[in-house]
Amino acid sequence: MSNKIVLLPGDGIGAEVIYAAKDILEAISKKYNKTFEFSSYDIGGVAIDNHGTPLPNETVEACKSSDAVLLGAVGGPKWDNNPSDLRPERGLLGIRKALDLYANLRPVKGFKKLLHASPLKEDIIQGSDLLIVRELTGGLYFGQPSERLDSGNAVVDTLAYTRREMERIIDKAFQSAQLRNKHLTSVDKANVLESSKLWREIVEAKKAEYPDVTVDHVLVDAAAMKLITNPTQFDVIVTENMFGDILSDEASVLTGSLGMLPSASLAEDGVGLYEPAHGSAPDIAGKGIANPIAMILSAAMMLRYSFDMNEEAQAIEDAVEVVVNQNYHTADLKNDNGKVVNTTEMTQLIVNAIQ
Ligand code: NAD
Ligand code: IPM
Ligand code: MN
């Protein structure tokens, strides 16, 4: 069976790390005798330059008729002053909406060998292993109206959710907790926001359907603090779109670098999209030094969730661990006694470990 994968490299280091993931998948294809069929489409800034829109129709159509999508990253200073509908980020939000990718799973698990690469104390992060389940197609990112009023002297953004949108992500989080350590932390701002009050009611009501899962509620400001002072208290965290965006970048500090954090963006049924949590990193783009591990681990998530290739996914994760244990790392990780390699070298080391 052929597995049709659409590559959306995007901008900056997105285009650098996506070819690293492709090399890894080709190594998997050889070793395990699997066929992957790749095609590439434009999204983000490069799509604005080539097609006049951050999300061309042909990109959406190609994704819809694929078996899975891998996305690098979008954005960059070149397009930062564009009007809102001509920003690269609109392309990313657009494809998430078009594929109804409501569930963004961001696992945060550091490697033992890199404990000291985090600015946090080793005894605090030791043993931390959590999953952020971020709602991805609602909330402030999509609510209308979102505009300037009063000749530019006032603004409005809208935080809107339907009950159904909250229920499906909360269900996903309960189910994810059942597959892990059966502890769910719901993060909200129920002391202030109406949306969070409904969110909390739904979590409370759903407890009865998942009696094996223990649940607690933490306000988002306290959650931000607890993530870096006592991260081992968390198993699965579920939260709305923007809180999840912010907390997941913060949580990446547990692993030593944002360049280590993969993610899966899933629909109820339909095509999944796999993307690192990081952005296009304009500060290092073009230098060939980006950490490809977040992207490579996202490809492993793709094999697991979209293709049911658990052994192959595990082979990628094991290969990454082998290379990390050999003390190789890219420059984003602060590791004084390690060996610094660039994107291509890191990718080749992981390919070798797979073979
Ligand atoms: P960023 O994630 O691109 O970078 C933040 C910092 O982390 C930078 O110092 C960067 O060099 C470093 N970093 C990130 N990924 C790395 C990697 N793989 N290897 C080594 N270092 C890495 O966030 P930013 O600088 O705030 O945003 C830059 C652009 O990216 C903006 O246009 C933003 O909108 C966009 N962005 C896109 C996505 C996405 O496409 N999913 C996600 C976040 C930000
Ligand atoms: C992410 C990014 C995006 C988000 C931006 C680029 C729209 O930060 O994937 O985490 O906020 O969702
Ligand atoms: Mn983000």
Short mmCIF file of C-alpha atoms and ligand atoms in Angstrom, two decimals:
data_model
loop_
_atom_site.label_atom_id
_atom_site.label_comp_id
_atom_site.label_asym_id
_atom_site.label_seq_id
_atom_site.Cartn_x
_atom_site.Cartn_y
_atom_site.Cartn_z
CA MET A 1 0.00 0.00 0.00
CA SER A 2 1.27 3.44 -0.87
CA ASN A 3 1.04 6.14 1.75
CA LYS A 4 0.51 9.60 0.29
CA ILE A 5 2.28 12.26 2.36
CA VAL A 6 1.95 15.95 1.58
CA LEU A 7 4.95 18.04 2.66
CA LEU A 8 4.30 21.68 3.53
CA PRO A 9 7.82 23.05 4.16
CA GLY A 10 6.74 26.68 4.66
CA ASP A 11 9.29 29.30 5.65
CA GLY A 12 12.62 29.73 7.44
CA ILE A 13 13.81 26.59 9.20
CA GLY A 14 10.50 24.89 8.31
CA ALA A 15 11.94 24.13 4.90
CA GLU A 16 15.23 22.95 6.47
CA VAL A 17 13.77 20.51 8.98
CA ILE A 18 11.09 19.02 6.74
CA TYR A 19 13.70 17.51 4.42
CA ALA A 20 15.36 16.02 7.47
CA ALA A 21 12.08 14.26 8.29
CA LYS A 22 11.79 13.08 4.69
CA ASP A 23 15.29 11.54 4.87
CA ILE A 24 14.29 9.71 8.03
CA LEU A 25 11.09 8.40 6.41
CA GLU A 26 13.10 7.21 3.42
CA ALA A 27 15.40 5.29 5.77
CA ILE A 28 12.31 3.73 7.39
CA SER A 29 10.89 2.92 3.96
CA LYS A 30 14.06 0.98 3.03
CA LYS A 31 14.44 -0.84 6.30
CA TYR A 32 10.80 -1.86 6.74
CA ASN A 33 9.86 -2.14 3.07
CA LYS A 34 7.15 0.54 3.16
CA THR A 35 6.18 2.87 0.35
CA PHE A 36 5.76 6.58 0.98
CA GLU A 37 4.74 8.87 -1.84
CA PHE A 38 5.77 12.48 -1.23
CA SER A 39 4.53 15.69 -2.82
CA SER A 40 5.26 19.28 -1.74
CA TYR A 41 2.97 22.30 -1.69
CA ASP A 42 3.34 25.93 -0.69
CA ILE A 43 1.94 27.43 2.51
CA GLY A 44 2.71 30.61 4.47
CA GLY A 45 5.10 33.29 3.27
CA VAL A 46 6.41 31.29 0.34
CA ALA A 47 2.81 30.82 -0.84
CA ILE A 48 2.17 34.56 -0.54
CA ASP A 49 5.22 35.17 -2.74
CA ASN A 50 4.36 32.48 -5.30
CA HIS A 51 0.55 32.60 -5.38
CA GLY A 52 -0.55 35.83 -3.66
CA THR A 53 -2.22 33.92 -0.81
CA PRO A 54 -0.87 32.11 2.29
CA LEU A 55 -3.09 29.09 1.57
CA PRO A 56 -3.61 28.30 -2.13
CA ASN A 57 -6.60 26.08 -2.99
CA GLU A 58 -4.35 23.48 -4.54
CA THR A 59 -2.57 23.11 -1.20
CA VAL A 60 -5.86 22.50 0.61
CA GLU A 61 -7.03 20.03 -2.04
CA ALA A 62 -3.72 18.13 -1.97
CA CYS A 63 -3.89 17.84 1.84
CA LYS A 64 -7.51 16.65 1.72
CA SER A 65 -6.70 13.89 -0.72
CA SER A 66 -3.52 12.78 1.10
CA ASP A 67 -3.12 10.19 3.86
CA ALA A 68 -1.17 12.57 6.12
CA VAL A 69 0.46 16.00 6.09
CA LEU A 70 3.84 17.07 7.45
CA LEU A 71 4.27 20.79 8.06
CA GLY A 72 7.53 22.65 8.77
CA ALA A 73 6.75 26.18 9.97
CA VAL A 74 5.47 29.44 8.56
CA GLY A 75 6.23 33.12 9.06
CA GLY A 76 9.07 35.57 8.97
CA PRO A 77 9.98 39.27 9.14
CA LYS A 78 9.45 39.68 5.39
CA TRP A 79 5.68 39.37 5.85
CA ASP A 80 5.28 40.78 9.38
CA ASN A 81 3.79 44.07 8.19
CA ASN A 82 1.33 42.50 5.76
CA PRO A 83 -2.40 43.00 6.32
CA SER A 84 -3.90 40.24 8.52
CA ASP A 85 -5.32 38.17 5.66
CA LEU A 86 -1.96 38.19 3.89
CA ARG A 87 0.10 36.93 6.81
CA PRO A 88 1.79 33.50 6.66
CA GLU A 89 0.16 32.49 9.97
CA ARG A 90 -3.24 32.77 8.28
CA GLY A 91 -2.21 29.89 6.05
CA LEU A 92 -1.52 27.71 9.06
CA LEU A 93 -4.78 28.62 10.79
CA GLY A 94 -6.58 28.08 7.49
CA ILE A 95 -5.28 24.56 6.94
CA ARG A 96 -6.04 23.61 10.57
CA LYS A 97 -9.61 24.80 10.05
CA ALA A 98 -9.99 23.27 6.58
CA LEU A 99 -8.96 19.84 7.89
CA ASP A 100 -10.87 20.36 11.19
CA LEU A 101 -7.72 19.61 13.21
CA TYR A 102 -9.29 20.31 16.58
CA ALA A 103 -6.88 18.24 18.70
CA ASN A 104 -3.24 19.22 18.98
CA LEU A 105 -1.25 16.68 21.00
CA ARG A 106 2.08 17.96 22.26
CA PRO A 107 4.06 15.36 24.22
CA VAL A 108 6.76 16.82 26.47
CA LYS A 109 9.33 14.25 27.49
CA GLY A 110 12.96 15.06 27.98
CA PHE A 111 15.87 12.70 27.40
CA LYS A 112 17.86 11.71 30.51
CA LYS A 113 21.09 12.63 28.77
CA LEU A 114 19.81 16.20 28.28
CA LEU A 115 18.54 16.84 31.82
CA HIS A 116 21.34 19.33 32.41
CA ALA A 117 20.63 21.11 29.09
CA SER A 118 17.54 22.67 30.65
CA PRO A 119 17.97 25.88 32.64
CA LEU A 120 15.74 24.27 35.27
CA LYS A 121 17.24 22.23 38.09
CA GLU A 122 17.70 18.56 37.26
CA ASP A 123 15.96 17.31 40.40
CA ILE A 124 12.87 19.33 39.43
CA ILE A 125 12.52 18.07 35.86
CA GLN A 126 13.73 14.51 36.45
CA GLY A 127 10.92 12.09 35.58
CA SER A 128 8.67 14.68 33.96
CA ASP A 129 6.59 13.22 31.14
CA LEU A 130 3.44 15.01 30.13
CA LEU A 131 1.07 15.52 27.22
CA ILE A 132 -0.52 18.85 26.41
CA VAL A 133 -3.86 18.44 24.65
CA ARG A 134 -4.48 21.82 23.06
CA GLU A 135 -7.76 22.79 21.39
CA LEU A 136 -6.71 24.00 17.92
CA THR A 137 -9.64 25.29 15.88
CA GLY A 138 -11.54 27.60 18.21
CA GLY A 139 -11.15 30.33 20.80
CA LEU A 140 -9.48 33.67 20.28
CA TYR A 141 -7.73 32.55 17.10
CA PHE A 142 -10.97 32.18 15.18
CA GLY A 143 -13.71 34.18 16.97
CA GLN A 144 -15.49 36.95 15.10
CA PRO A 145 -15.45 39.90 15.25
CA SER A 146 -11.71 40.41 15.31
CA GLU A 147 -10.98 43.90 14.08
CA ARG A 148 -10.04 47.51 14.68
CA LEU A 149 -12.86 49.88 15.44
CA ASP A 150 -13.26 53.60 15.95
CA SER A 151 -10.80 54.57 13.21
CA GLY A 152 -8.16 52.30 14.70
CA ASN A 153 -8.55 53.56 18.26
CA ALA A 154 -10.22 50.44 19.64
CA VAL A 155 -9.90 46.73 18.98
CA VAL A 156 -11.91 43.60 19.53
CA ASP A 157 -10.94 39.91 19.49
CA THR A 158 -13.55 37.30 20.33
CA LEU A 159 -13.10 34.17 22.44
CA ALA A 160 -15.89 31.91 21.21
CA TYR A 161 -16.55 28.19 21.68
CA THR A 162 -19.56 25.98 21.26
CA ARG A 163 -20.31 23.30 23.85
CA ARG A 164 -19.67 20.70 21.18
CA GLU A 165 -16.19 22.11 20.40
CA MET A 166 -15.31 21.93 24.08
CA GLU A 167 -16.75 18.46 24.52
CA ARG A 168 -14.76 16.86 21.74
CA ILE A 169 -11.36 18.14 22.91
CA ILE A 170 -12.16 17.28 26.53
CA ASP A 171 -13.18 13.75 25.45
CA LYS A 172 -9.93 13.44 23.52
CA ALA A 173 -8.00 14.45 26.63
CA PHE A 174 -9.81 11.97 28.89
CA GLN A 175 -9.13 9.23 26.34
CA SER A 176 -5.47 10.25 26.13
CA ALA A 177 -5.25 10.10 29.93
CA GLN A 178 -6.73 6.59 29.91
CA LEU A 179 -3.86 5.51 27.66
CA ARG A 180 -1.29 7.10 30.00
CA ASN A 181 -1.24 7.59 33.78
CA LYS A 182 -4.96 8.39 34.10
CA HIS A 183 -4.50 11.86 35.53
CA LEU A 184 -6.06 14.84 33.77
CA THR A 185 -5.38 18.47 34.63
CA SER A 186 -7.82 20.90 33.08
CA VAL A 187 -6.36 24.38 32.75
CA ASP A 188 -8.67 27.38 32.51
CA LYS A 189 -9.38 30.86 33.82
CA ALA A 190 -12.74 30.04 35.39
CA ASN A 191 -12.31 32.75 38.01
CA VAL A 192 -12.79 35.33 35.24
CA LEU A 193 -13.85 34.01 31.84
CA GLU A 194 -17.33 32.82 30.88
CA SER A 195 -15.80 30.42 28.36
CA SER A 196 -13.72 28.83 31.13
CA LYS A 197 -16.80 28.42 33.34
CA LEU A 198 -18.54 26.36 30.66
CA TRP A 199 -15.29 24.48 30.03
CA ARG A 200 -15.04 23.53 33.72
CA GLU A 201 -18.71 22.45 33.84
CA ILE A 202 -18.12 20.14 30.89
CA VAL A 203 -14.99 18.62 32.45
CA GLU A 204 -16.91 18.03 35.68
CA ALA A 205 -19.83 16.43 33.82
CA LYS A 206 -17.51 14.17 31.78
CA LYS A 207 -15.82 12.71 34.86
CA ALA A 208 -18.64 10.18 35.19
CA GLU A 209 -17.85 8.77 31.73
CA TYR A 210 -14.19 8.22 32.63
CA PRO A 211 -14.25 7.02 36.26
CA ASP A 212 -10.70 5.66 36.04
CA VAL A 213 -9.27 9.13 35.39
CA THR A 214 -8.54 11.51 38.28
CA VAL A 215 -9.18 15.14 37.44
CA ASP A 216 -8.00 18.43 38.80
CA HIS A 217 -8.58 22.00 37.72
CA VAL A 218 -5.76 24.53 37.75
CA LEU A 219 -6.03 28.19 36.80
CA VAL A 220 -3.78 29.04 33.88
CA ASP A 221 -1.55 31.49 35.71
CA ALA A 222 -0.81 28.95 38.44
CA ALA A 223 -0.38 26.24 35.80
CA ALA A 224 2.37 28.31 34.17
CA MET A 225 4.17 28.42 37.51
CA LYS A 226 3.64 24.74 38.36
CA LEU A 227 4.88 23.58 34.95
CA ILE A 228 8.38 24.72 35.77
CA THR A 229 8.42 24.29 39.57
CA ASN A 230 6.76 20.87 39.85
CA PRO A 231 6.30 19.41 36.36
CA THR A 232 6.12 15.78 37.54
CA GLN A 233 2.64 16.44 39.00
CA PHE A 234 1.25 16.50 35.43
CA ASP A 235 0.22 13.66 33.16
CA VAL A 236 -2.28 15.05 30.62
CA ILE A 237 -3.08 18.76 30.47
CA VAL A 238 -6.12 19.88 28.50
CA THR A 239 -6.72 23.50 27.65
CA GLU A 240 -8.13 25.93 25.11
CA ASN A 241 -6.24 27.14 22.07
CA MET A 242 -4.24 30.15 23.27
CA PHE A 243 -3.48 28.86 26.77
CA GLY A 244 -2.18 25.69 25.11
CA ASP A 245 -0.02 27.66 22.71
CA ILE A 246 1.67 29.55 25.53
CA LEU A 247 2.02 26.65 27.97
CA SER A 248 3.54 24.34 25.37
CA ASP A 249 6.39 26.71 24.50
CA GLU A 250 6.97 27.06 28.24
CA ALA A 251 6.91 23.28 28.72
CA SER A 252 9.55 22.84 26.02
CA VAL A 253 12.04 24.24 28.52
CA LEU A 254 11.79 20.90 30.37
CA THR A 255 13.36 19.20 27.33
CA GLY A 256 16.14 21.77 26.91
CA SER A 257 14.86 23.34 23.67
CA LEU A 258 11.77 24.26 21.70
CA GLY A 259 13.51 22.36 18.90
CA MET A 260 12.70 19.07 20.68
CA LEU A 261 8.89 19.38 20.84
CA PRO A 262 6.81 17.49 18.24
CA SER A 263 3.05 17.59 17.76
CA ALA A 264 0.13 15.88 16.07
CA SER A 265 -2.91 17.86 14.92
CA LEU A 266 -5.83 15.49 14.55
CA ALA A 267 -9.37 15.56 13.18
CA GLU A 268 -12.33 13.47 14.39
CA ASP A 269 -11.78 11.33 11.37
CA GLY A 270 -9.79 12.38 8.37
CA VAL A 271 -6.30 13.47 7.56
CA GLY A 272 -3.85 14.26 10.37
CA LEU A 273 -1.21 16.99 10.19
CA TYR A 274 2.10 16.70 12.02
CA GLU A 275 4.10 19.79 12.93
CA PRO A 276 6.85 20.75 15.34
CA ALA A 277 5.69 23.13 18.08
CA HIS A 278 8.34 25.67 17.08
CA GLY A 279 8.19 28.35 14.42
CA SER A 280 10.32 29.38 11.46
CA ALA A 281 13.13 30.71 13.70
CA PRO A 282 14.19 33.66 11.53
CA ASP A 283 17.19 34.25 13.82
CA ILE A 284 18.86 31.01 12.65
CA ALA A 285 17.14 30.40 9.29
CA GLY A 286 19.48 29.72 6.38
CA LYS A 287 22.38 28.73 8.62
CA GLY A 288 21.75 24.99 8.48
CA ILE A 289 21.91 24.65 12.26
CA ALA A 290 18.23 24.10 13.17
CA ASN A 291 17.41 21.18 15.44
CA PRO A 292 15.48 18.69 13.28
CA ILE A 293 14.38 16.48 16.21
CA ALA A 294 10.97 18.13 16.80
CA MET A 295 10.15 17.61 13.12
CA ILE A 296 11.54 14.07 13.06
CA LEU A 297 9.57 13.09 16.17
CA SER A 298 6.47 14.63 14.53
CA ALA A 299 7.03 12.26 11.60
CA ALA A 300 7.16 9.39 14.11
CA MET A 301 3.80 10.55 15.49
CA MET A 302 2.49 10.50 11.92
CA LEU A 303 3.54 6.88 11.48
CA ARG A 304 1.83 5.95 14.74
CA TYR A 305 -1.45 7.89 14.41
CA SER A 306 -2.06 8.02 10.65
CA PHE A 307 -0.45 4.80 9.42
CA ASP A 308 -0.65 2.54 12.44
CA MET A 309 3.08 1.82 12.04
CA ASN A 310 3.97 1.48 15.70
CA GLU A 311 7.18 -0.45 15.22
CA GLU A 312 8.45 2.05 12.64
CA ALA A 313 7.51 5.02 14.85
CA GLN A 314 9.32 3.40 17.77
CA ALA A 315 12.37 2.84 15.55
CA ILE A 316 12.57 6.59 14.89
CA GLU A 317 12.15 7.46 18.56
CA ASP A 318 14.78 4.90 19.56
CA ALA A 319 17.21 6.18 16.92
CA VAL A 320 16.83 9.74 18.24
CA GLU A 321 17.55 8.48 21.73
CA VAL A 322 20.64 6.56 20.57
CA VAL A 323 22.08 9.71 18.99
CA VAL A 324 21.23 11.87 22.00
CA ASN A 325 22.90 9.27 24.23
CA GLN A 326 26.01 9.47 22.05
CA ASN A 327 26.07 13.10 23.21
CA TYR A 328 25.46 14.71 19.82
CA HIS A 329 23.23 17.77 19.78
CA THR A 330 22.46 20.89 17.78
CA ALA A 331 23.53 24.34 18.96
CA ASP A 332 20.18 25.23 20.56
CA LEU A 333 20.87 22.78 23.41
CA LYS A 334 23.19 24.02 26.12
CA ASN A 335 25.38 21.01 26.77
CA ASP A 336 29.00 21.83 27.54
CA ASN A 337 30.41 18.35 27.22
CA GLY A 338 28.41 17.40 24.10
CA LYS A 339 29.37 17.36 20.41
CA VAL A 340 27.65 20.10 18.39
CA VAL A 341 26.41 19.07 14.95
CA ASN A 342 24.39 20.83 12.27
CA THR A 343 20.98 19.86 10.82
CA THR A 344 22.36 17.59 8.10
CA GLU A 345 24.80 15.85 10.42
CA MET A 346 22.14 15.26 13.07
CA THR A 347 19.79 13.84 10.44
CA GLN A 348 22.50 11.53 9.08
CA LEU A 349 23.33 10.30 12.58
CA ILE A 350 19.66 9.41 13.12
CA VAL A 351 19.47 7.74 9.70
CA ASN A 352 22.55 5.67 10.62
CA ALA A 353 20.99 4.68 13.92
CA ILE A 354 17.86 3.50 12.09
CA GLN A 355 19.88 1.38 9.67
P1 NAD B 1 10.24 30.38 16.93
O1 NAD B 1 9.67 29.13 17.49
O2 NAD B 1 10.41 30.42 15.47
O3 NAD B 1 11.66 30.65 17.62
C1 NAD B 1 11.82 30.92 19.01
C2 NAD B 1 13.29 30.67 19.42
O4 NAD B 1 13.53 29.26 19.42
C3 NAD B 1 14.29 31.26 18.43
O5 NAD B 1 15.41 31.73 19.13
C4 NAD B 1 14.67 30.08 17.56
O6 NAD B 1 15.95 30.17 16.99
C5 NAD B 1 14.57 28.92 18.53
N1 NAD B 1 14.16 27.68 17.83
C6 NAD B 1 12.91 27.33 17.47
N2 NAD B 1 12.93 26.16 16.83
C7 NAD B 1 14.21 25.76 16.77
C8 NAD B 1 14.87 24.63 16.23
N3 NAD B 1 14.20 23.63 15.60
N4 NAD B 1 16.23 24.53 16.34
C9 NAD B 1 16.90 25.49 16.98
N5 NAD B 1 16.34 26.59 17.52
C10 NAD B 1 15.01 26.72 17.41
O7 NAD B 1 9.31 31.56 17.43
P2 NAD B 1 9.34 33.14 17.05
O8 NAD B 1 10.73 33.58 16.83
O9 NAD B 1 8.51 33.78 18.07
O10 NAD B 1 8.54 33.22 15.69
C11 NAD B 1 9.17 33.27 14.42
C12 NAD B 1 8.13 33.14 13.31
O11 NAD B 1 7.60 31.81 13.34
C13 NAD B 1 6.93 34.07 13.44
O12 NAD B 1 6.61 34.50 12.15
C14 NAD B 1 5.83 33.19 14.00
O13 NAD B 1 4.56 33.61 13.63
C15 NAD B 1 6.17 31.88 13.36
N6 NAD B 1 5.70 30.69 14.09
C16 NAD B 1 5.22 29.66 13.32
C17 NAD B 1 4.84 28.47 13.90
C18 NAD B 1 4.34 27.39 13.03
O14 NAD B 1 4.44 27.48 11.81
N7 NAD B 1 3.82 26.30 13.58
C19 NAD B 1 4.99 28.30 15.29
C20 NAD B 1 5.49 29.37 16.04
C21 NAD B 1 5.86 30.55 15.43
C1 IPM B 2 2.02 27.21 17.01
C2 IPM B 2 2.21 28.62 16.51
C3 IPM B 2 0.93 29.10 15.83
C4 IPM B 2 -0.17 29.09 16.89
C5 IPM B 2 1.00 30.48 15.16
C6 IPM B 2 2.13 30.59 14.20
C7 IPM B 2 -0.29 30.83 14.48
O1 IPM B 2 2.61 29.47 17.52
O2 IPM B 2 1.74 26.32 16.19
O3 IPM B 2 2.18 26.97 18.22
O4 IPM B 2 -0.24 30.02 17.70
O5 IPM B 2 -0.94 28.14 16.91
MN MN B 3 3.09 28.44 19.38
#
